[in-house]
Amino acid sequence: MQFIRIYNDDQGKSHFGEVNIDVRDGGPIGLLSERFPAGEMIFRETPADYDFKWHPAPQRQLLFIIKGSCEFKVSNGETRQFKGGDVLLLEDTEGEGHCSKALNNEIRHSIFVTLPEGTVF
């Protein structure tokens, strides 16, 4: 299983990367990963005109997009679009951060799951 991450380098610049999660046979229910520790859950509704300029993530967290679509931009100007069903790992907690904005005049529903220090994927 794979999803996108946004992380910062030693110079504080943000980048896109990938996270690969190993899954194994879980029997008749499908494939399962190992268990990972999680912190708190935050439910969020983002307005349709949301356009937040450069900011770092407030903490290391997973973002699960439930409904709506958005665009993230990193330091080198690269942009990527995400929609309901997508997951991002936000790790750019220092430096320049990223930009994020709503697309298609849609309200976005999402869930943040904070990650305890030391959680490694």
mmCIF file of C-alpha atoms in Angstrom, residues 17-114:
data_model
loop_
_atom_site.group_PDB
_atom_site.id
_atom_site.type_symbol
_atom_site.label_atom_id
_atom_site.label_comp_id
_atom_site.label_asym_id
_atom_site.label_seq_id
_atom_site.Cartn_x
_atom_site.Cartn_y
_atom_site.Cartn_z
ATOM 1 C CA GLY A 17 7.743 11.680 -1.349
ATOM 2 C CA GLU A 18 6.147 8.269 -1.047
ATOM 3 C CA VAL A 19 5.418 5.964 1.863
ATOM 4 C CA ASN A 20 5.132 2.231 1.284
ATOM 5 C CA ILE A 21 3.324 0.151 3.886
ATOM 6 C CA ASP A 22 3.885 -3.592 3.836
ATOM 7 C CA VAL A 23 0.713 -5.648 4.085
ATOM 8 C CA ARG A 24 0.451 -9.361 4.742
ATOM 9 C CA ASP A 25 -2.183 -12.036 4.540
ATOM 10 C CA GLY A 26 -4.830 -11.352 7.170
ATOM 11 C CA GLY A 27 -6.931 -14.343 6.219
ATOM 12 C CA PRO A 28 -10.451 -13.965 4.830
ATOM 13 C CA ILE A 29 -10.597 -10.254 5.737
ATOM 14 C CA GLY A 30 -7.783 -9.306 3.336
ATOM 15 C CA LEU A 31 -4.272 -7.937 3.710
ATOM 16 C CA LEU A 32 -3.185 -6.157 6.897
ATOM 17 C CA SER A 33 -0.248 -3.985 7.911
ATOM 18 C CA GLU A 34 1.405 -4.150 11.271
ATOM 19 C CA ARG A 35 -0.088 -1.935 13.988
ATOM 20 C CA PHE A 36 1.178 1.634 14.249
ATOM 21 C CA PRO A 37 0.683 3.889 17.268
ATOM 22 C CA ALA A 38 -1.586 6.907 16.808
ATOM 23 C CA GLY A 39 -2.290 9.995 18.883
ATOM 24 C CA GLU A 40 -5.424 12.110 18.604
ATOM 25 C CA MET A 41 -8.061 12.446 15.869
ATOM 26 C CA ILE A 42 -9.206 15.821 14.582
ATOM 27 C CA PHE A 43 -12.230 16.171 12.284
ATOM 28 C CA ARG A 44 -12.101 19.174 9.966
ATOM 29 C CA GLU A 45 -14.375 20.950 7.524
ATOM 30 C CA THR A 46 -12.468 23.260 5.183
ATOM 31 C CA PRO A 47 -14.386 26.004 3.330
ATOM 32 C CA ALA A 48 -14.747 25.937 -0.456
ATOM 33 C CA ASP A 49 -12.639 29.111 -0.835
ATOM 34 C CA TYR A 50 -9.767 27.875 1.368
ATOM 35 C CA ASP A 51 -6.365 29.063 0.122
ATOM 36 C CA PHE A 52 -3.718 28.883 2.864
ATOM 37 C CA LYS A 53 -0.283 30.159 1.884
ATOM 38 C CA TRP A 54 3.057 28.829 3.183
ATOM 39 C CA HIS A 55 2.788 27.074 6.536
ATOM 40 C CA PRO A 56 4.410 24.039 8.175
ATOM 41 C CA ALA A 57 2.286 21.210 9.520
ATOM 42 C CA PRO A 58 1.590 21.842 13.229
ATOM 43 C CA GLN A 59 2.741 18.315 14.059
ATOM 44 C CA ARG A 60 3.536 15.051 12.299
ATOM 45 C CA GLN A 61 0.168 13.669 11.234
ATOM 46 C CA LEU A 62 -1.798 11.659 8.727
ATOM 47 C CA LEU A 63 -4.435 13.459 6.669
ATOM 48 C CA PHE A 64 -7.361 11.351 5.444
ATOM 49 C CA ILE A 65 -9.451 13.210 2.860
ATOM 50 C CA ILE A 66 -13.058 12.084 3.122
ATOM 51 C CA LYS A 67 -14.850 14.455 0.742
ATOM 52 C CA GLY A 68 -13.822 17.266 -1.586
ATOM 53 C CA SER A 69 -10.595 18.001 -3.392
ATOM 54 C CA CYS A 70 -7.517 20.118 -2.753
ATOM 55 C CA GLU A 71 -4.100 21.023 -4.054
ATOM 56 C CA PHE A 72 -0.817 21.065 -2.146
ATOM 57 C CA LYS A 73 2.292 22.940 -3.284
ATOM 58 C CA VAL A 74 5.839 22.311 -1.983
ATOM 59 C CA SER A 75 8.975 24.484 -2.014
ATOM 60 C CA ASN A 76 10.128 23.740 -5.570
ATOM 61 C CA GLY A 77 6.709 24.798 -6.932
ATOM 62 C CA GLU A 78 5.494 21.252 -7.607
ATOM 63 C CA THR A 79 1.763 20.836 -7.027
ATOM 64 C CA ARG A 80 -0.352 17.737 -6.607
ATOM 65 C CA GLN A 81 -4.090 17.316 -6.353
ATOM 66 C CA PHE A 82 -5.888 15.063 -3.887
ATOM 67 C CA LYS A 83 -9.498 14.000 -3.405
ATOM 68 C CA GLY A 84 -11.757 11.924 -1.179
ATOM 69 C CA GLY A 85 -10.104 8.601 -0.364
ATOM 70 C CA ASP A 86 -6.536 9.956 -0.490
ATOM 71 C CA VAL A 87 -4.136 9.820 2.464
ATOM 72 C CA LEU A 88 -1.123 12.080 3.056
ATOM 73 C CA LEU A 89 1.582 11.944 5.678
ATOM 74 C CA LEU A 90 2.411 15.525 6.700
ATOM 75 C CA GLU A 91 5.935 15.709 8.117
ATOM 76 C CA ASP A 92 7.034 19.219 7.122
ATOM 77 C CA THR A 93 6.809 20.536 10.676
ATOM 78 C CA GLU A 94 9.727 22.976 10.325
ATOM 79 C CA GLY A 95 10.914 25.413 7.699
ATOM 80 C CA GLU A 96 8.891 26.807 4.825
ATOM 81 C CA GLY A 97 6.083 24.264 4.881
ATOM 82 C CA HIS A 98 3.562 23.931 2.076
ATOM 83 C CA CYS A 99 0.577 25.727 0.531
ATOM 84 C CA SER A 100 -2.861 24.133 0.372
ATOM 85 C CA LYS A 101 -6.066 25.228 -1.278
ATOM 86 C CA ALA A 102 -9.536 23.964 -2.059
ATOM 87 C CA LEU A 103 -10.429 22.987 -5.609
ATOM 88 C CA ASN A 104 -13.661 22.961 -7.589
ATOM 89 C CA ASN A 105 -15.420 25.276 -5.104
ATOM 90 C CA GLU A 106 -15.958 22.266 -2.795
ATOM 91 C CA ILE A 107 -16.053 22.062 0.970
ATOM 92 C CA ARG A 108 -13.526 19.459 2.136
ATOM 93 C CA HIS A 109 -14.097 17.004 4.969
ATOM 94 C CA SER A 110 -11.000 15.393 6.388
ATOM 95 C CA ILE A 111 -9.562 13.688 9.447
ATOM 96 C CA PHE A 112 -6.140 14.313 10.948
ATOM 97 C CA VAL A 113 -4.536 11.587 13.062
ATOM 98 C CA THR A 114 -1.563 12.858 15.028
#
